[in-house]
CSV table of C-alpha atoms in Angstrom, one decimal:
chain,number,residue,atom,x,y,z
Q,82,MET,CA,107.0,70.9,74.6
Q,83,ALA,CA,104.6,68.4,76.0
Q,84,LYS,CA,100.9,68.2,76.5
Q,85,HIS,CA,99.6,68.0,80.1
Q,86,VAL,CA,96.1,67.0,80.8
Q,87,ILE,CA,94.4,69.5,83.2
Q,88,ALA,CA,90.7,68.6,83.2
Q,89,SER,CA,88.0,66.7,81.3
Q,90,LEU,CA,86.0,68.9,79.0
Q,91,ARG,CA,82.9,68.1,81.1
Q,92,GLU,CA,84.3,69.6,84.3
Q,93,PHE,CA,85.6,72.7,82.5
Q,94,PRO,CA,82.4,74.3,81.0
Q,95,ALA,CA,82.3,77.7,79.1
Q,96,GLY,CA,82.5,80.6,81.5
Q,97,SER,CA,84.7,78.8,84.0
Q,98,ARG,CA,88.4,79.1,84.8
Q,99,LYS,CA,91.0,77.0,86.6
Q,100,LEU,CA,94.3,77.6,88.2
Q,101,VAL,CA,96.5,74.6,87.4
Q,102,ASP,CA,100.1,73.7,88.3
Q,103,VAL,CA,102.0,72.2,85.4
Q,104,ARG,CA,105.6,71.1,86.3
Q,105,GLY,CA,105.8,73.9,89.0
Q,106,ARG,CA,104.3,76.6,86.7
Q,107,LYS,CA,101.1,78.2,87.9
Q,108,ILE,CA,98.9,78.7,84.8
Q,109,ALA,CA,95.4,80.4,84.7
Q,110,VAL,CA,93.2,78.7,82.1
Q,111,PHE,CA,89.9,80.3,80.9
Q,112,ASN,CA,87.1,78.8,78.9
Q,113,ILE,CA,85.5,81.7,77.1
Q,114,LYS,CA,82.5,80.5,75.1
Q,115,GLY,CA,84.2,77.2,74.3
Q,116,GLU,CA,87.6,78.8,73.4
Q,117,PHE,CA,90.4,78.1,75.8
Q,118,PHE,CA,93.1,80.5,76.9
Q,119,ALA,CA,96.1,79.7,79.2
Q,120,LEU,CA,98.3,82.4,80.7
Q,121,ALA,CA,101.0,82.6,83.3
Q,122,ASN,CA,99.1,83.3,86.5
Q,123,ARG,CA,101.6,85.7,88.0
Q,124,CYS,CA,101.2,89.4,87.3
Q,125,PRO,CA,104.6,90.8,86.5
Q,126,HIS,CA,103.9,93.9,88.5
Q,127,GLN,CA,103.9,92.4,92.0
Q,128,GLY,CA,102.9,88.8,91.6
Q,129,GLY,CA,99.1,89.0,92.0
Q,130,GLY,CA,97.2,85.8,90.9
Q,131,LEU,CA,95.4,86.6,87.6
Q,132,CYS,CA,93.1,83.6,87.9
Q,133,ASP,CA,91.4,85.5,90.8
Q,134,GLY,CA,91.0,88.6,88.7
Q,135,ARG,CA,87.8,90.1,87.1
Q,136,LEU,CA,87.1,89.2,83.5
Q,137,THR,CA,86.1,92.5,81.9
Q,138,GLY,CA,86.4,94.5,78.7
Q,139,LEU,CA,88.6,97.2,77.5
Q,140,VAL,CA,87.8,100.9,77.8
Q,141,GLU,CA,89.2,102.9,74.8
Q,142,ALA,CA,88.9,106.4,73.5
Q,143,SER,CA,90.0,108.4,70.5
Q,144,ALA,CA,89.4,111.8,72.2
Q,145,PRO,CA,89.3,113.2,75.7
Q,146,GLY,CA,86.0,112.6,77.4
Q,147,GLU,CA,85.0,109.7,75.1
Q,148,TYR,CA,84.6,106.1,76.4
Q,149,ARG,CA,84.3,103.1,74.1
Q,150,TRP,CA,83.7,99.6,75.6
Q,151,SER,CA,85.3,96.9,73.5
Q,152,ARG,CA,86.7,93.4,73.8
Q,153,ARG,CA,84.0,92.5,76.3
Q,154,GLY,CA,85.0,89.5,78.4
Q,155,GLU,CA,88.5,89.3,76.8
Q,156,ILE,CA,90.4,91.3,79.5
Q,157,ILE,CA,91.6,90.0,82.8
Q,158,ARG,CA,92.4,92.5,85.5
Q,159,CYS,CA,94.8,91.7,88.2
Q,160,PRO,CA,92.9,91.5,91.6
Q,161,TRP,CA,95.8,93.4,93.4
Q,162,HIS,CA,96.3,96.6,91.4
Q,163,GLY,CA,94.1,96.4,88.4
Q,164,TRP,CA,96.6,95.9,85.6
Q,165,GLU,CA,94.8,94.7,82.5
Q,166,TYR,CA,95.8,91.9,80.2
Q,167,LYS,CA,94.4,90.7,76.9
Q,168,LEU,CA,93.5,87.0,77.2
Q,169,LYS,CA,94.1,86.4,73.5
Q,170,THR,CA,97.7,87.7,73.4
Q,171,GLY,CA,98.8,88.0,77.0
Q,172,GLU,CA,99.7,91.7,76.3
Q,173,CYS,CA,99.3,94.2,79.1
Q,174,ALA,CA,96.6,96.5,77.6
Q,175,PRO,CA,98.3,99.9,78.3
Q,176,ASP,CA,101.8,98.6,77.6
Q,177,PRO,CA,102.1,95.9,74.9
Q,178,LYS,CA,105.8,95.6,75.6
Q,179,LEU,CA,104.8,93.8,78.7
Q,180,ARG,CA,103.4,90.3,77.9
Q,181,LEU,CA,102.3,87.3,80.0
Q,182,LYS,CA,103.5,83.9,78.8
Q,183,ARG,CA,100.8,82.2,76.8
Q,184,HIS,CA,100.3,78.5,76.5
Q,185,GLU,CA,98.6,76.6,73.8
Q,186,VAL,CA,95.5,74.6,74.9
Q,187,VAL,CA,94.4,71.5,73.1
Q,188,GLN,CA,91.1,69.6,73.4
Q,189,ARG,CA,91.3,65.9,72.5
Q,190,ASP,CA,89.1,62.9,73.4
Q,191,GLY,CA,87.1,64.8,75.9
Q,192,GLY,CA,90.2,66.1,77.7
Q,193,VAL,CA,91.7,69.6,78.0
Q,194,TYR,CA,95.5,69.8,77.7
Q,195,VAL,CA,98.0,72.6,78.3
Q,196,VAL,CA,101.2,72.6,76.2
Q,197,VAL,CA,104.2,73.5,78.3
P,46,MET,CA,87.1,119.8,86.2
P,47,PRO,CA,90.3,121.0,84.6
P,48,ALA,CA,92.4,123.2,86.8
P,49,LEU,CA,93.1,125.5,83.9
P,50,SER,CA,90.8,126.7,81.2
P,51,LEU,CA,92.5,127.1,77.9
P,52,PRO,CA,91.3,130.1,75.8
P,53,ALA,CA,89.7,129.7,72.3
P,54,GLY,CA,92.3,129.7,69.6
P,55,PHE,CA,94.9,128.2,71.9
P,56,GLY,CA,97.6,126.2,70.1
P,57,LYS,CA,97.0,128.0,66.8
P,58,HIS,CA,100.4,129.8,66.8
P,59,GLY,CA,102.7,127.0,68.0
P,60,LEU,CA,103.6,128.9,71.2
P,61,PRO,CA,104.6,127.0,74.3
P,62,LEU,CA,102.4,127.5,77.4
P,63,GLY,CA,104.4,129.0,80.3
P,64,ILE,CA,103.2,128.5,83.9
P,65,HIS,CA,105.0,130.4,86.6
P,66,ALA,CA,105.0,129.9,90.3
P,67,GLY,CA,103.1,132.5,92.2
P,68,SER,CA,99.9,131.4,93.8
P,69,SER,CA,96.7,129.5,92.9
P,70,TYR,CA,95.0,132.8,92.3
P,71,ARG,CA,91.8,132.8,94.3
P,72,HIS,CA,92.6,129.5,95.9
P,73,PRO,CA,95.0,128.6,98.6
P,74,VAL,CA,98.2,127.1,97.4
P,75,THR,CA,97.7,124.0,99.6
P,76,SER,CA,94.7,121.7,100.1
P,77,LEU,CA,95.0,122.6,103.8
P,78,GLY,CA,94.2,126.3,103.2
P,79,TRP,CA,96.5,129.3,103.3
P,80,PRO,CA,99.8,128.6,105.1
P,81,SER,CA,100.7,131.0,107.9
P,82,TRP,CA,104.3,131.6,106.8
P,83,TYR,CA,106.1,132.4,103.6
P,84,VAL,CA,108.4,129.4,103.9
P,85,GLU,CA,105.4,127.0,103.8
P,86,ASP,CA,103.8,128.9,101.0
P,87,TYR,CA,106.9,128.9,98.9
P,88,ALA,CA,107.7,125.2,99.5
P,89,ALA,CA,104.1,124.3,98.6
P,90,GLN,CA,104.3,125.8,95.1
P,91,SER,CA,105.6,122.5,93.9
P,92,GLN,CA,102.3,120.8,95.0
P,93,GLY,CA,100.5,123.3,92.8
P,94,PHE,CA,102.8,122.4,89.8
P,95,GLN,CA,102.3,118.7,90.4
P,96,SER,CA,98.5,119.1,90.4
P,97,GLN,CA,98.6,121.3,87.3
P,98,LEU,CA,100.9,118.9,85.5
P,99,ALA,CA,98.6,115.9,86.3
P,100,SER,CA,95.6,117.9,85.3
P,101,LEU,CA,97.0,118.9,81.8
P,102,VAL,CA,98.0,115.3,81.2
P,103,CYS,CA,94.9,113.6,82.4
P,104,GLU,CA,92.4,116.0,80.8
P,105,GLY,CA,93.9,115.0,77.5
P,106,VAL,CA,95.3,118.4,76.6
P,107,PHE,CA,98.2,116.8,74.7
P,108,VAL,CA,95.8,114.5,72.8
P,109,LYS,CA,94.1,117.6,71.6
P,110,TYR,CA,97.3,119.6,71.1
P,111,PRO,CA,100.0,117.0,70.2
P,112,LYS,CA,102.6,119.6,69.5
P,113,LEU,CA,102.1,121.6,72.6
P,114,LYS,CA,105.0,122.3,75.0
P,115,VAL,CA,104.4,123.5,78.5
P,116,VAL,CA,107.2,125.3,80.3
P,117,LEU,CA,107.2,125.3,84.1
P,118,LEU,CA,108.9,128.4,85.4
P,119,GLU,CA,110.3,128.7,88.9
P,120,SER,CA,108.8,125.3,89.6
P,121,GLY,CA,111.8,123.5,91.0
P,122,VAL,CA,112.9,120.3,89.3
P,123,THR,CA,113.7,117.5,91.6
P,124,TRP,CA,110.2,116.7,92.7
P,125,LEU,CA,109.4,115.6,89.1
P,126,PRO,CA,110.8,112.0,89.0
P,127,ALA,CA,109.1,110.9,92.2
P,128,PHE,CA,105.8,112.4,91.1
P,129,LEU,CA,106.0,110.7,87.7
P,130,TRP,CA,106.7,107.3,89.3
P,131,ARG,CA,103.6,107.9,91.4
P,132,LEU,CA,101.3,109.2,88.6
P,133,SER,CA,102.4,106.5,86.2
P,134,LYS,CA,101.9,103.7,88.7
P,135,PHE,CA,98.4,104.7,89.5
P,136,TRP,CA,97.6,105.3,85.8
P,137,ARG,CA,98.5,101.7,85.1
P,138,GLY,CA,95.9,100.5,87.6
P,139,VAL,CA,93.1,102.9,86.8
P,140,ARG,CA,93.9,103.6,83.2
P,141,LEU,CA,90.3,102.9,82.1
P,142,GLU,CA,89.3,106.3,83.7
P,143,VAL,CA,91.4,108.2,81.2
P,144,PRO,CA,91.5,105.8,78.1
P,145,TRP,CA,92.5,108.7,75.8
P,146,LEU,CA,96.0,108.5,77.3
P,147,ASP,CA,97.8,106.0,75.0
P,148,ARG,CA,101.0,105.8,77.0
P,149,SER,CA,102.2,106.4,80.5
P,150,PRO,CA,102.1,109.9,82.0
P,151,ALA,CA,105.8,109.8,82.5
P,152,GLU,CA,106.3,109.4,78.7
P,153,ILE,CA,103.8,112.1,78.0
P,154,VAL,CA,105.5,114.5,80.4
P,155,ARG,CA,108.9,113.9,78.9
P,156,ASP,CA,107.5,114.8,75.5
P,157,HIS,CA,105.6,117.9,76.4
P,158,PHE,CA,106.9,119.5,79.6
P,159,ARG,CA,110.1,121.6,80.1
P,160,LEU,CA,111.3,122.8,83.4
P,161,THR,CA,113.6,125.8,84.2
P,162,ILE,CA,116.5,125.2,86.5
P,163,GLN,CA,115.9,128.0,89.0
P,164,PRO,CA,115.4,127.3,91.8
P,165,PHE,CA,117.1,124.0,92.0
P,166,ASP,CA,116.3,122.0,95.1
P,167,GLY,CA,118.9,119.3,95.5
P,168,PRO,CA,121.5,117.8,97.8
P,169,ASP,CA,125.0,119.4,98.1
P,170,ASP,CA,126.8,116.3,96.9
P,171,PRO,CA,127.3,116.6,93.1
P,172,ALA,CA,127.2,112.8,92.6
P,173,ALA,CA,123.7,112.8,94.2
P,174,VAL,CA,122.6,115.6,92.0
P,175,ALA,CA,123.8,113.7,88.9
P,176,LYS,CA,121.7,110.8,90.0
P,177,LEU,CA,118.6,113.0,90.4
P,178,ILE,CA,119.1,114.4,86.9
P,179,ASP,CA,119.4,110.8,85.6
P,180,HIS,CA,116.0,110.0,87.1
P,181,LEU,CA,114.5,112.6,84.7
P,182,GLN,CA,115.4,110.1,81.9
P,183,SER,CA,115.6,112.9,79.4
P,184,ASP,CA,118.3,115.3,78.3
P,185,ASP,CA,115.8,117.6,76.7
P,186,ILE,CA,113.6,118.6,79.6
P,187,LEU,CA,115.7,121.3,81.4
P,188,LEU,CA,116.0,124.9,80.3
P,189,PHE,CA,118.3,127.6,81.6
P,190,SER,CA,116.9,130.3,83.8
P,191,SER,CA,118.4,132.7,86.3
P,192,ASP,CA,115.3,134.1,87.9
P,193,PHE,CA,117.3,137.4,88.2
P,194,PRO,CA,116.8,139.5,90.3
P,195,HIS,CA,114.9,137.1,92.5
P,196,TRP,CA,117.3,135.5,94.9
P,197,GLN,CA,116.7,131.9,95.7
P,198,PHE,CA,119.4,131.1,98.2
P,199,ASP,CA,121.1,129.1,95.4
P,200,GLY,CA,124.3,131.1,94.9
P,201,ASP,CA,125.2,132.8,91.6
P,202,ASP,CA,126.7,129.9,89.5
P,203,VAL,CA,125.3,129.7,86.0
P,204,MET,CA,124.5,126.0,86.5
P,205,PRO,CA,123.4,124.4,89.7
P,206,MET,CA,126.3,122.2,91.2
P,207,GLY,CA,126.4,118.7,90.0
P,208,ILE,CA,124.5,118.9,86.7
P,209,PRO,CA,126.5,116.7,84.3
P,210,GLU,CA,128.8,118.6,82.0
P,211,LYS,CA,127.3,116.9,78.9
P,212,LEU,CA,124.0,118.6,79.6
P,213,HIS,CA,125.3,122.1,79.9
P,214,GLY,CA,125.1,123.0,76.2
P,215,LYS,CA,121.6,121.5,75.9
P,216,ILE,CA,120.3,123.3,79.0
P,217,ARG,CA,121.9,126.7,78.1
P,218,ARG,CA,121.0,126.6,74.4
P,219,ASP,CA,119.6,123.6,72.5
P,220,ASN,CA,116.7,122.8,74.6
P,221,ALA,CA,115.4,126.4,74.6
P,222,LEU,CA,115.7,126.6,70.8
P,223,ALA,CA,113.8,123.3,70.4
P,224,THR,CA,111.1,124.5,72.8
P,225,TYR,CA,110.6,128.0,71.5
P,226,SER,CA,110.7,127.1,67.8
P,227,ARG,CA,110.0,130.7,66.7
P,228,LEU,CA,113.2,131.8,68.5
P,229,ALA,CA,115.2,129.3,66.4
P,230,GLU,CA,113.7,130.8,63.2
P,231,GLN,CA,115.1,134.2,64.1
P,232,VAL,CA,118.5,132.9,65.1
P,233,ALA,CA,118.8,131.2,61.7
């Protein structure tokens, strides 16, 4: 495991995202209100690039006909076929058995690092 | 709109819901209107079953009635795996439309639907039939039926050719007893 610098904190403000290549791995990195999340960019379904996906929430229900909007801004949807992943865990929302690889993100001395 | 309205008190007595091929009542059996010929009409019955199955799953009937079993009668069997691949694939992409479904339609169908084995639409090669049965991914889903005296061009063997031997006991006996639980009470 090694830390790889991907950006300075200044060029990676809250609300932005970056697709980075660390030792041949494509990693999508998100800054959500100052908290960083890094996930494998490739959707396990057919390889869509998650960094190009829409950041959205999770629609849940406990009964037919009910809609509850939760985890606002914490779900990334694949731009190709709409598969949903939780930024915090990498889990596919409808199927937690399916999980994107997550990477730790470290901020130090004004830099943002991804651990690979 | 649900394709089937369930009556008040439904599910109270633990009875399975049986749906038999026939027609779509006042509606044409296909989305193209009424077919001109019997052969088209009969082949199209499986479309009706597919739409009914999707409707019961997506409307959340099994969320409301978690113990309900639905038995499809004279439905054919071999269309099911391909339809479940399709339904489950689209569900994954547009799951947020029906968030009350907590797992894939394929899993819900395996838990709640049972299909009877007449008529059985399959290839002549027993090895190919065995593969088709394997695609169902469940040993519990098929129930014996003869559809007597309605002849289906299927011959008069008790089991369609190529159904693996290990499933015969389940299809002839165990699966029906598990589905119609009140029948099992009387047998005991």
